[in-house]
Structure formats: structure tokens, C-alpha cells
XYZ file of C-alpha atoms in Angstrom:
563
model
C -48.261 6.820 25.393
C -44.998 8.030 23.923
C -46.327 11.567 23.639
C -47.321 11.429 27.509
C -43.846 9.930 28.422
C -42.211 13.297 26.680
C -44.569 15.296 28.257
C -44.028 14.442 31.457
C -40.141 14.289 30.947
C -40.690 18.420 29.724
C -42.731 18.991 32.909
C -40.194 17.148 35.127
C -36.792 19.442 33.165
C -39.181 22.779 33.691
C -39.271 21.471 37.527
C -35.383 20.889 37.802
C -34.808 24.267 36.121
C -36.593 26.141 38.703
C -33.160 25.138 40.907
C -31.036 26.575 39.300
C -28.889 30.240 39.705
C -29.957 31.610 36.396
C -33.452 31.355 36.654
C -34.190 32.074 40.647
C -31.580 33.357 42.177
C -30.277 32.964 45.746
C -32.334 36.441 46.878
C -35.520 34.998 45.695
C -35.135 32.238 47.268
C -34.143 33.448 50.609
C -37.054 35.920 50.443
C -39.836 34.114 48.663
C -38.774 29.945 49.239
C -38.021 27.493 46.774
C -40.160 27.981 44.045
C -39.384 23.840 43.229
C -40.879 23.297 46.487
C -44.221 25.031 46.013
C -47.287 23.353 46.593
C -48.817 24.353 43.326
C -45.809 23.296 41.835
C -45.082 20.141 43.054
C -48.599 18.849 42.202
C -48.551 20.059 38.861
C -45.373 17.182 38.906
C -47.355 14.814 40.462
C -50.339 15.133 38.643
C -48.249 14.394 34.979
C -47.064 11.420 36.673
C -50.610 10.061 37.734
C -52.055 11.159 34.432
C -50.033 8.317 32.569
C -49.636 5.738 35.002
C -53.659 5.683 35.041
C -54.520 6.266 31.045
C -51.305 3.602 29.981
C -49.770 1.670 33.058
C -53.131 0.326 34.514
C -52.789 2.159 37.652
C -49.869 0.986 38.648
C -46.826 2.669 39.879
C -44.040 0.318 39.007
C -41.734 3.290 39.295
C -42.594 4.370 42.524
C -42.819 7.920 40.919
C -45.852 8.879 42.149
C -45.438 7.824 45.588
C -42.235 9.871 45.468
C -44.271 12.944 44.340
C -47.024 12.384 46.977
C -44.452 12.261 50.006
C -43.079 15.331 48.709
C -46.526 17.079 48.217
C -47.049 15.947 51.958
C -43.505 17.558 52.685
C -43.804 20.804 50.983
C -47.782 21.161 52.024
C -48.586 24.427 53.956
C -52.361 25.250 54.173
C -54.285 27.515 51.318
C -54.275 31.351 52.656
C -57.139 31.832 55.049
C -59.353 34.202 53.301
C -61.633 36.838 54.711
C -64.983 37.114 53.532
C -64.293 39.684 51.279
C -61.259 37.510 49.495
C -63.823 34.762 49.710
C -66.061 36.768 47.019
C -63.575 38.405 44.797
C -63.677 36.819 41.742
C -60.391 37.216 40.270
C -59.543 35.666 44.104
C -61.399 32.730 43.533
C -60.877 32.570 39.434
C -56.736 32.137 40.275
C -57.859 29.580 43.047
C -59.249 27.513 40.456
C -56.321 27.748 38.460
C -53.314 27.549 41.382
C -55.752 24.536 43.069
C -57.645 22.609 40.367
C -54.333 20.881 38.799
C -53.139 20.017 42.731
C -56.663 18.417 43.189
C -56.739 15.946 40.274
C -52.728 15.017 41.069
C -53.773 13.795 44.774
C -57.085 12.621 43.566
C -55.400 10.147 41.162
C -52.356 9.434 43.324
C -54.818 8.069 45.859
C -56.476 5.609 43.346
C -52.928 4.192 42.055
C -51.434 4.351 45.825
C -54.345 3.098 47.601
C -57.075 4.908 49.401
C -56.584 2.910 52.941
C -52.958 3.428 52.796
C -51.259 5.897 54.861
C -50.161 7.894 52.220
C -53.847 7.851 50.636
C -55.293 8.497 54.146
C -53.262 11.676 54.564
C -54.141 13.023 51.075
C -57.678 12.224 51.360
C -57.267 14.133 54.871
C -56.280 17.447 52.816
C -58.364 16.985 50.093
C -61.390 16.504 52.467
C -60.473 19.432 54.975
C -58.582 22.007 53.075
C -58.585 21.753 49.169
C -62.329 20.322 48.165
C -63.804 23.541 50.338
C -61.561 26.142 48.950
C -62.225 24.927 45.561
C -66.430 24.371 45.846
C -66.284 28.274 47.482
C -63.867 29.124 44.174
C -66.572 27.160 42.019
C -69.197 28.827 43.214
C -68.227 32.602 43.225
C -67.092 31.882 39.582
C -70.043 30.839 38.412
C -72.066 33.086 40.156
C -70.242 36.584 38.742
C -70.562 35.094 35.514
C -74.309 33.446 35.826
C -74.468 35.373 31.876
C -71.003 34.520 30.747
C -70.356 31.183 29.059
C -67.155 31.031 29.007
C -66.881 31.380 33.313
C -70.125 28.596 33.745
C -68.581 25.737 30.929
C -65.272 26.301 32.869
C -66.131 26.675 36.195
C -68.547 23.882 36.618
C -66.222 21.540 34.348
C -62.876 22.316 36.401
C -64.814 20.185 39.408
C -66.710 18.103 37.658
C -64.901 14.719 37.943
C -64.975 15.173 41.617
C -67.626 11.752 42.446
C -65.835 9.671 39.613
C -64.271 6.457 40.535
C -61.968 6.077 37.953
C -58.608 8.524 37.113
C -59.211 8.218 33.208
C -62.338 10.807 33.970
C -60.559 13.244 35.803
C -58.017 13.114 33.537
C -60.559 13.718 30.874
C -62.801 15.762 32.575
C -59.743 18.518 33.493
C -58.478 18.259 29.920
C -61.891 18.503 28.934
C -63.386 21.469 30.689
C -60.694 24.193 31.263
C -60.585 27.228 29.775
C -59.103 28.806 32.981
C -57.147 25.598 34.290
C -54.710 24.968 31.543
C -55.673 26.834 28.114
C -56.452 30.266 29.650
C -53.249 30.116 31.663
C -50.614 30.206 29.202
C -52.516 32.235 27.502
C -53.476 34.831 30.285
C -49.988 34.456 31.981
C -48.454 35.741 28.411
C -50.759 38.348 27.907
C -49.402 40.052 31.548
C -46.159 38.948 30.512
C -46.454 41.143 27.385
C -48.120 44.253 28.258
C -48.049 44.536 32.130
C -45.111 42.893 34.163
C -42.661 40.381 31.910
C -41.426 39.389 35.210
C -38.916 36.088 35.645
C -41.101 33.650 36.859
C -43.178 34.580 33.859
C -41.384 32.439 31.123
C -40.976 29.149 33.391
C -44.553 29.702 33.991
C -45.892 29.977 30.896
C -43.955 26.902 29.121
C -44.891 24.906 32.152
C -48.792 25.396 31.914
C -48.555 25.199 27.981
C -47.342 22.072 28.549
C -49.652 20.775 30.871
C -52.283 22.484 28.409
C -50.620 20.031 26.140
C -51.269 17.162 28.285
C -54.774 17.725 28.375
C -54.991 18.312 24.692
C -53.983 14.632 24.477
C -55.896 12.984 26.931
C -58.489 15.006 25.186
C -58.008 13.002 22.140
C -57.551 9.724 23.674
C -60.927 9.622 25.652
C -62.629 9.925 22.206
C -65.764 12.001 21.884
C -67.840 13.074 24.919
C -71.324 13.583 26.245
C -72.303 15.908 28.597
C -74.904 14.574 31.845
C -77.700 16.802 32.279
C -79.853 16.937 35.834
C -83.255 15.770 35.577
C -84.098 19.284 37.648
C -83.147 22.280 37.247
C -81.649 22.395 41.082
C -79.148 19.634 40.652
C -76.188 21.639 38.671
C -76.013 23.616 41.976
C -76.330 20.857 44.397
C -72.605 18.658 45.261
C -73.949 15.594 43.510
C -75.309 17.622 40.637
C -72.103 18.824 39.086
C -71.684 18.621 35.009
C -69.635 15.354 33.445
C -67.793 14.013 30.791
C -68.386 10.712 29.808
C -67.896 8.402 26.841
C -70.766 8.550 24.143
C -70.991 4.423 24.826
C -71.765 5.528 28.823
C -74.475 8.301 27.414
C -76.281 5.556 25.330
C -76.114 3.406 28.499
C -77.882 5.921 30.346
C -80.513 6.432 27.851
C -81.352 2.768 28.273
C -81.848 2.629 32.277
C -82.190 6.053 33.387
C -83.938 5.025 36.670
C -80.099 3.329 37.347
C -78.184 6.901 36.305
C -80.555 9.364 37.775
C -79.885 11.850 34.663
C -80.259 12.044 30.581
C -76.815 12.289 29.032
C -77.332 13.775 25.934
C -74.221 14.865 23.425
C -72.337 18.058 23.780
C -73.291 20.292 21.123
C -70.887 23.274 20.612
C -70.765 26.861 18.180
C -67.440 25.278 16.911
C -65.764 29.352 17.258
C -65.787 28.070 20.720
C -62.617 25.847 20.680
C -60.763 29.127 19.660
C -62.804 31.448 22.365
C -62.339 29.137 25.103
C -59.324 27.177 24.310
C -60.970 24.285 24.670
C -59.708 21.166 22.355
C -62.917 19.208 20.580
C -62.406 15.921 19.347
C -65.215 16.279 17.116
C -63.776 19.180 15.401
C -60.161 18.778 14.459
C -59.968 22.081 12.523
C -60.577 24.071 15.280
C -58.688 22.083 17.879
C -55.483 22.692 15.653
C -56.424 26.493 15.137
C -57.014 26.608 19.100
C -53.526 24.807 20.173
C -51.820 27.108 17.042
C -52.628 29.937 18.764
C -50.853 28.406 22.146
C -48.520 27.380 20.015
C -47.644 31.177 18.482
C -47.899 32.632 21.884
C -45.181 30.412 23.441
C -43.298 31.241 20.578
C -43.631 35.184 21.083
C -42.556 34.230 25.018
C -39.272 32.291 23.254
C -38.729 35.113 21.133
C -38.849 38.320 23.669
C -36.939 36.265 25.963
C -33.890 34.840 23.917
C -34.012 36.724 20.784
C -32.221 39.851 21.792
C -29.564 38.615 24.103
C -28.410 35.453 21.801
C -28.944 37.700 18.221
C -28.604 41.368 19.149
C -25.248 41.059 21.381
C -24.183 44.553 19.882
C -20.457 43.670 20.172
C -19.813 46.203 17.488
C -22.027 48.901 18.657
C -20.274 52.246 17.201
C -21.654 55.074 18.885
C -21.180 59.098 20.889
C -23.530 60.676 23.204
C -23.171 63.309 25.362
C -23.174 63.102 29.035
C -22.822 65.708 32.191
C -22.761 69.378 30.395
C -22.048 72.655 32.879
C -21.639 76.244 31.751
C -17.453 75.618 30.898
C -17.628 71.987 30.180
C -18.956 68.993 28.414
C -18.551 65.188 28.720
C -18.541 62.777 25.556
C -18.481 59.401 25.473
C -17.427 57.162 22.540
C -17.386 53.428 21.688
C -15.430 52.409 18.570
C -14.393 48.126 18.732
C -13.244 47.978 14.725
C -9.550 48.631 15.156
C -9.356 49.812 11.058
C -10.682 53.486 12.725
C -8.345 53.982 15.166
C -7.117 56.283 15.535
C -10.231 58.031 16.361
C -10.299 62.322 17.187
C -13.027 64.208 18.168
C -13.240 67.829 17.239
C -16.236 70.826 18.468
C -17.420 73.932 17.213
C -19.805 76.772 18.382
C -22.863 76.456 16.694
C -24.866 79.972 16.506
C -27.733 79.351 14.536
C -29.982 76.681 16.172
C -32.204 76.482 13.756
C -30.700 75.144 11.049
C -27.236 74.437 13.040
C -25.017 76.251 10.799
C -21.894 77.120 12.378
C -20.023 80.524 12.813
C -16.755 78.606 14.481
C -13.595 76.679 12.929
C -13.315 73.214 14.428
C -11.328 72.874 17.411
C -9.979 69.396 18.557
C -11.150 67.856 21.902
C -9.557 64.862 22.174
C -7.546 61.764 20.627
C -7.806 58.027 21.110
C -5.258 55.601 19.066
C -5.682 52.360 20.920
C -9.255 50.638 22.403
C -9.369 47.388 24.193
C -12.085 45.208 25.754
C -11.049 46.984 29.345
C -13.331 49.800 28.710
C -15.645 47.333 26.470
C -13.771 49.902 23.729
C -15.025 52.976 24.682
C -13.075 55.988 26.193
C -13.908 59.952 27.161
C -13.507 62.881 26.089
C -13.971 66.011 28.435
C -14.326 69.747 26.469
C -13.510 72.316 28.720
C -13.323 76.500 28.137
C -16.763 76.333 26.548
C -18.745 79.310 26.780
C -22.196 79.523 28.790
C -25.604 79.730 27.235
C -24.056 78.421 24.086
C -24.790 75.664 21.393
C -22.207 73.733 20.063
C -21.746 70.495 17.512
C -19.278 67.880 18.050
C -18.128 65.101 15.471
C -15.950 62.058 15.598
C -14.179 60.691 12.907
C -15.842 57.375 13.242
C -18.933 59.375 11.421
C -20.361 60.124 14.374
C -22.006 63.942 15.422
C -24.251 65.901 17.949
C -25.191 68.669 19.813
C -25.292 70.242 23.152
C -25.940 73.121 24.752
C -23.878 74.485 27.532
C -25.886 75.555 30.832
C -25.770 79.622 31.502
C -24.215 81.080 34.580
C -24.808 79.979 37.939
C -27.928 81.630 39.277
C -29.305 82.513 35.975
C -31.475 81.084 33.578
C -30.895 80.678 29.643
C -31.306 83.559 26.971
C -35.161 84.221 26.293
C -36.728 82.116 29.149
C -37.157 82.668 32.733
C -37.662 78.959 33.696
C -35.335 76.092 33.740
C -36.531 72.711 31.768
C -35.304 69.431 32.665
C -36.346 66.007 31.919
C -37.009 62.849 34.582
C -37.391 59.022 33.580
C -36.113 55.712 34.599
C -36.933 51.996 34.486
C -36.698 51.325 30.276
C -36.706 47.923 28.848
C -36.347 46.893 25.016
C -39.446 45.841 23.240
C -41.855 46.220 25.850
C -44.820 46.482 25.674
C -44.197 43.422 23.145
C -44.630 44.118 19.607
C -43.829 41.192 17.706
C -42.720 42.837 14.291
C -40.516 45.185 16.217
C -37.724 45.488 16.360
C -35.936 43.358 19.013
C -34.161 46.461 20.636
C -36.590 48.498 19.935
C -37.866 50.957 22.548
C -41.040 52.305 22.687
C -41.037 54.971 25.054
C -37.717 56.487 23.690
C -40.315 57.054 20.445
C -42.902 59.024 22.622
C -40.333 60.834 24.224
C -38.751 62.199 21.378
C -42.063 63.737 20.016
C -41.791 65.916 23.165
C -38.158 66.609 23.619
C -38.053 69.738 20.486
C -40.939 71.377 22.241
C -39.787 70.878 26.037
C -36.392 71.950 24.787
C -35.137 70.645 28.177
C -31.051 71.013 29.434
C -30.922 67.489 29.983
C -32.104 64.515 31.027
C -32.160 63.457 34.559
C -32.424 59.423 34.123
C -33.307 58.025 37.491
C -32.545 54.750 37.099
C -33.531 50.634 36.007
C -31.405 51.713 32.914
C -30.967 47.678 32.350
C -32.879 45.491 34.108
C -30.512 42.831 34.195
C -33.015 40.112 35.618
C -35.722 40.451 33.190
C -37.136 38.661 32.042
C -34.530 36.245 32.614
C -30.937 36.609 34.249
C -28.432 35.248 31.482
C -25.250 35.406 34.140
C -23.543 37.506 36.436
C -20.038 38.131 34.826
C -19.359 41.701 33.812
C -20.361 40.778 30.131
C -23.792 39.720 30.933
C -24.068 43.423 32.354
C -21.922 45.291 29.394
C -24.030 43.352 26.841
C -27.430 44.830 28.277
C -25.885 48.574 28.415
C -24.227 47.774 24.906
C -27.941 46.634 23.992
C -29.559 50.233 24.784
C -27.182 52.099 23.073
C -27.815 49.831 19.526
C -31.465 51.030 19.563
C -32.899 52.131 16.557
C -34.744 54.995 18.687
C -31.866 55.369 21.521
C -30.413 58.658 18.333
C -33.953 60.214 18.504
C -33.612 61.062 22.087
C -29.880 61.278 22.510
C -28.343 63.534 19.726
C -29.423 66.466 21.211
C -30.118 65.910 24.903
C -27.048 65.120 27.548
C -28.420 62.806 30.174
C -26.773 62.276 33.436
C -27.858 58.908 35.610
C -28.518 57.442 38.633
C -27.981 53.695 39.603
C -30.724 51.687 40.739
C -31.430 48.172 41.477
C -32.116 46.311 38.480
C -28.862 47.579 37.113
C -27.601 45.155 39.758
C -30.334 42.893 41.165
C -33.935 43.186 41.519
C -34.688 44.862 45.399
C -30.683 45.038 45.901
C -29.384 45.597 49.648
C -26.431 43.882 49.642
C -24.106 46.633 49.287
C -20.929 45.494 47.406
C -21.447 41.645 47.459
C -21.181 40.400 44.714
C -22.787 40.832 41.746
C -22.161 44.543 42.695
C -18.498 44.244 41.540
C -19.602 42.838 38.104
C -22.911 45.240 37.665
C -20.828 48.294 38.467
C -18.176 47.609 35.648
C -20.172 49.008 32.940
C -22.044 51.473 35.036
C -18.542 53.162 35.504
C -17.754 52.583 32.203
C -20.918 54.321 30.445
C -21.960 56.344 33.135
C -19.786 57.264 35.836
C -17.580 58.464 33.460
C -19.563 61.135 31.550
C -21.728 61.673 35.059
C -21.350 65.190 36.993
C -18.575 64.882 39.686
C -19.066 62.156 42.485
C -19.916 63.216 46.346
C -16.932 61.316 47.597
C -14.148 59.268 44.962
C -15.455 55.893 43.882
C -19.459 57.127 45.047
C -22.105 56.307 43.259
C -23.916 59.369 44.407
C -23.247 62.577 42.406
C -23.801 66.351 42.729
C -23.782 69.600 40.298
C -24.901 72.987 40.200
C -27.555 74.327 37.273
């Protein structure tokens, strides 16, 4: 009881967190609702408070907890999405239905049993059950099972997720949902991290995924605490399909019962036999196979620790506050733009000096040093970086620049106006945007790690491109979680980029230039210079405006330059 008391306290501080700034912000909210308020949501609360007050509390709600959580279900309740008949029969429809729905349905079931069923409030959620969810869910049952008549995994889950629907009593739809689903509460932590990894790690993902592992917890327990099951098999071979035919879970005590007076039951319960690499397959916790229940809740377990650790690792460890670094920015036929960060005061001052470099090959130079630039004090204005602009360069040339903070590169000027470079008749030029560290997730990666800067760099020597034309999403300051809005939050995630192990491998020898896009501000930004604007643009001047080809207009964010 004391485990389902701190589970439902988790799944209550998950629900509170959803209002607040740092996890949805105002935009999303105005665009998309409340995401507190959900329907899916709210019964997900409600059902974790049913769940207890009918395994421990004897139905009652002494609390008045559920009832709260039923009149705000009522409140919140908009209709399921009227499909067409082609959504109708898409299964990956009708497989998320299932998952969104079948959590919802066992909430109001039970909240009806401890409430009352002739009460108004149990009237009105019978009423929705009856009309709106019990259809969408039998269709969503039945397309399931169909498209996967030869897949195990979709019949055991499918016809399990429903399968407490005729019960009287909440303890067996508590057990039967804890019981019987793969894709109800196992599969979705597990397939919500999976696209959180590889495909979108968007910022409803986390909140998400700790949520349904903890549900998926819940049923783990209940699991435990209704004690080994038995599985009711139709005397014919028409009944699984019929409404009254569906699968159960029952006690072994109730499946020796039936054995005795089968006329009474109308079915042979017989006990659930299993292959027991199931449990890990499926997700599904087995109380008569402890081993594998623990192996199957480990690997939960690991992958809500991989969500913990892309999420918080980097920005709480990886701060890069004393990120030491040079790269080269805007470069025409006359000039080129550095830009250096130095925040360890014991190398100030810090000069940066340039020479002509004639042999590319081998980068030998030809050329004494010449100095470019000087820098004896750094301060946390500029997050400690400053500029260095070398002008009466030569065009069609490579030179090498160093920095007495051990820091050195290359560039190579851009020929005349109208002409192309020595030996070619084309020019070369790079395009990317929209980079984020360690994604696709790689847990023994490095947590700045980028993979993408690691292809690219396999292709910049033969390319040999002038530069790189970076079109923006060079933070994405929201995902997959926004950790403030001060001008910090926003230097920390350029700071973070630059500290890359493979940020060198595509830098040293390639100037990029930039454009601003929204997630360097706020995902789908129109809100001109609102605020955060003010904030995200501090460190976009700062380490990119600066070393970026002149601006349309002073103060733009729009540039222009001739090649």
C-alpha cells in the first residue's frame, strides 16, 4: 500500500509539473491548451487514485480524491476525434487509441464503482463510457487484432487491454490492465523513448516517458499483489470475437472454481502458460517468474535512465564555462573575421598573429608572422570572448592564424569579385542547419558529442568548400527541455557547441557564416522582439553577429556579401 501511496504522489508531481514555465511554455499553451488539462492526462490522474482506493481503502473515497478527479475529467472532456473510415482502419491509428484511451477507461470505470453507479457523477461517466469511449476502443480492439491475427505480441495485448470490461469488481481491472499491456503501459515508455532517441527528442517527450513508466510501475505492482493468474478460455472458438467472449484474468482459486461448475461459468479457465522470453519481449511482468519480471522492469528501468541522462547530463555537467577556443567566421577576398574565447585571466593578455601560408599541402609557410590583434582584459559581458578583424589580405590566398592561448587555423581568402579560385571553374559552398548534441542518442558518447559534425568532416577535404553557409537551429534552446530564459541559459547552449569534441574537425579549416532561426529563440517564434528575444539574441551577437558578413541595416539580423 505504501508503494501505491508513492506512486500515486510521483504521478500527481509529474501532473503539477506540466504547469509550469520551464517545461510548457506560455506559446504552447496558447497554441496547443493546457497539457494538465488533457483528457488523456487527467485520467491517467484519476485512474492512480482509483487504483488504490479499490486494491487498499475498500472502495472508499474518504479523501474525496477521486470525486475531485472525476469532476475534472467531466470538465476537461472534449469528444475522441471523429475518424473517417480510413483512420478507423489504420493500425498505428487505432494501436495509439488503445494506448491514449485504455488508461482513461479503467480510471472512469473504477471511479464509478467507488462513487456510485446511480449517482450523478457515475451517471455522466457511464454516459461517456457507453457513447463515446467503449466504441472507439472495441473498433481500436478490433483493427489491432485483426492486422496482427499472426503476431502474438498485438493479440495477448490487444484482447487483454479490454478484457476486464464485464467485471464487477475494480481489483480485476486493475489487474487485468497491469496484467495484459504490452502497448498500454510497458510498450509506452518504452516506444515513447525509442522516438525520443532516434527520431524527435521533443519536450513533451521526457514528462511523457517518466509519467507512463510510472504508471507501468503501478501495474507492475498490482501485478504482484493479485498473485498468480489464469487465463478463461471460450468453450467455442467464436466467443474471443464476440463482446461477452473477451479473454480474463482471474485468480487461480476462481479457475479451480470454474472447473468445478462449469455449467455456472460458461468457460474452462485453465492456467496461463508462457515461453518465459516473453516477459522481456512483451514487457509484460509474470508473477510466476520473478527472474524475468526483474530483467523486464530493468530494462524500463535503464531506459528511463538514458531519458535522465540525455536530458540533464549535459546542461548540469558539461556547462563549458571555461571553453577556450578560435574559429573563423565571415572571410572576403581583403578580410577575415576571428573569434576568440579565453575566461582564465592567467593568459591575458592574449595576441593573435597571421601568416600567408603557400603550400597547402603540408601548410608550410613562406610569410613572417604579422600581428592582428590584442586583447588584455575579458569579462563575462562578452561571456569572455572578443574579435579580431584581419584586413589587407590578399585574394585567392591561404593563410594560418594562431593565438597565444595555443590556439591555430586556417582560412582561405575568397578570389576577386566575379571570378572563381585558382584551378577550378566552380564555386563550392556548404549548407546545414538544425544540430543538436548527442543525437541520435548514443549512450557511451560523449555528452556533447555531435554526430553529424563527424560525417561532415569526412566530406569537407574532398568538397574543399569556401565556407559554410549554416542556416540555422544552431541551439535548440527548448529541447529537449527549456532550462530558463536568462541570457545564460542561451550562452551556455552556444558555449556547449563550441566544447565539442568534433566541433575542431569541421571548424579549423572552414569559416562558417550563420543565420538565426527559431529554436535559437523559441520553437515556431513570431513574436518579434518580446521577450525571450532580448535574452536569445545576446549570445547570437556575441558568437555570431560579430564574425557574420556585414548586416542589411545596423542592429539586423539579416546579412549580405558578395562571393
Amino acid at each position: 500500500e505504501e508503494g501505491m501511496r508513492e506512486a500515486e504522489r510521483l504521478v500527481e508531481g509529474v501532473w503539477e509539473m506540466l504547469s509550469e514555465e520551464r517545461h510548457v511554455d506560455t506559446k504552447t499553451k496558447r497554441e496547443h491548451g493546457d497539457p494538465k488539462m488533457r483528457v488523456e492526462i487527467v485520467g491517467v490522474v484519476l485512474w492512480t487514485r482509483a487504483i488504490r482506493r479499490t486494491l487498499f481503502s475498500e472502495m472508499r473515497d474518504e479523501d474525496r480524491k477521486v470525486k475531485r478527479g472525476a469532476e475534472m475529467l467531466l470538465a476537461v472532456w472534449q469528444k475522441p476525434e471523429v475518424e473517417t473510415e480510413e483512420m478507423k482502419n489504420e493500425w498505428w491509428r487505432q494501436n495509439g487509441n488503445l494506448m491514449t484511451w485504455t488508461p482513461v477507461w479503467h480510471g472512469m470505470k473504477m471511479a464509478r464503482k467507488i462513487l456510485g453507479e446511480n449517482t450523478p457523477l457515475g451517471r455522466d461517466l457511464g454516459n461517456i463510457i457507453t457513447r463515446e469511449v467503449d466504441p472507439l476502443l472495441e473498433n481500436a480492439r478490433k483493427v489491432v487484432s485483426e492486422t496482427g491475427k499472426n503476431n502474438q505480441e498485438l493479440m495477448v495485448s490487444t484482447t487483454t487491454l479490454l478484457s476486464a470490461s464485464s467485471n464487477t469488481t475494480g481489483e480485476v481491472h486493475s489487474r487485468a490492465f497491469a496484467s495484459g499491456s504490452p502497448k498500454g503501459t510497458p510498450g509506452a515508455p518504452t516506444l515513447n523513448e525509442v522516438q525520443f532517441f532516434y527520431q524527435i527528442p521533443g519536450h513533451h517527450a521526457p514528462p511523457l516517458v517518466l509519467t507512463s513508466a510510472l504508471v507501468y510501475a503501478i501495474s507492475v505492482l498490482s501485478t504482484f499483489k493479485s498473485g498468480p493468474q489464469a487465463e478463461e478460455v471460450a468453450p467455442t472458438s467464436n466467443a474471443g470475437h464476440s463482446p461477452n467472449g473477451r479473454l480474463r484474468k482471474e485468480r487461480d482459486e476462481s479457475a479451480e472454481g470454474a472447473a468445478e461448475h462449469p455449467s455456472q461459468q460458461g468457460s474452462i479457465k485453465k492456467a496461463v502458460q508462457r515461453w518465459p522470453g516473453w516477459t522481456i519481449l512483451s514487457g509484460l511482468p509474470d508473477p510466476k517468474s520473478l527472474w524475468w519480471t526483474v530483467a523486464t522492469v530493468g530494462v524500463n528501468v535503464v531506459l528511463c535512465l538514458f531519458v535522465v541522462d540525455l536530458v540533464y547530463r549535459a546542461p548540469l555537467m558539461y556547462q563549458s564555462n571555461d571553453l577556450s577556443f578560435a574559429r573563423v567566421g565571415y572571410v572576403s577576398d581583403t578580410t577575415a573575421s576571428l573569434l576568440i574565447r579565453e575566461p582564465t585571466t592567467k593568459k591575458l593578455p592574449v595576441f593573435v598573429s597571421y601568416r600567408s601560408a603557400s603550400d597547402a599541402s603540408n601548410g608550410v609557410s613562406d610569410d613572417a608572422w604579422k600581428a592582428a590583434g590584442k586583447v588584455y582584459w575579458l569579462s563575462n559581458d562578452t561571456d569572455y570572448t572578443f574579435t579580431v578583424s584581419i584586413k589587407d589580405l590578399k585574394p585567392a590566398r591561404r593563410y594560418q592564424y594562431a593565438v597565444s592561448n595555443n590556439h591555430t587555423g586556417y582560412f582561405t581568402t575568397a578570389p576577386n569579385e566575379g571570378h572563381v579560385a585558382p584551378g577550378t571553374d566552380k564555386l563550392t559552398f556548404l549548407t546545414s542547419s538544425c544540430i543538436k548534441p548527442r543525437f541520435p542518442y548514443n549512450p557511451l558518447s560523449h555528452p556533447l558529442s555531435m554526430p553529424g559534425f563527424k560525417h561532415l568532416a569526412q566530406w569537407i577535404p574532398t568538397l574543399k568548400a569556401s565556407f559554410m553557409l549554416f542556416l540555422g537551429d544552431f541551439i535548440y534552446i527548448d529541447v529537449p527541455r527549456r532550462f530558463g530564459s536568462e541570457p545564460e541559459t542561451y550562452r551556455r547552449e552556444y558555449r556547449q557547441v563550441y566544447n565539442s569534441p568534433d566541433w575542431p574537425s569541421v571548424s579549423q579549416d572552414l569559416p562558417w557564416i550563420h543565420v538565426m532561426d527559431d529554436h535559437e529563440i523559441a520553437n515556431d517564434w513570431d513574436r518579434n522582439t518580446t521577450a525571450p528575444y532580448p535574452a536569445a539574441a545576446d549570445p547570437w551577437n556575441i558568437y555570431h553577429t560579430s564574425i557574420n558578413p556585414p548586416p542589411i541595416t545596423p542592429d539586423a539580423s539579416y546579412f549580405q556579401f558578395t562571393h
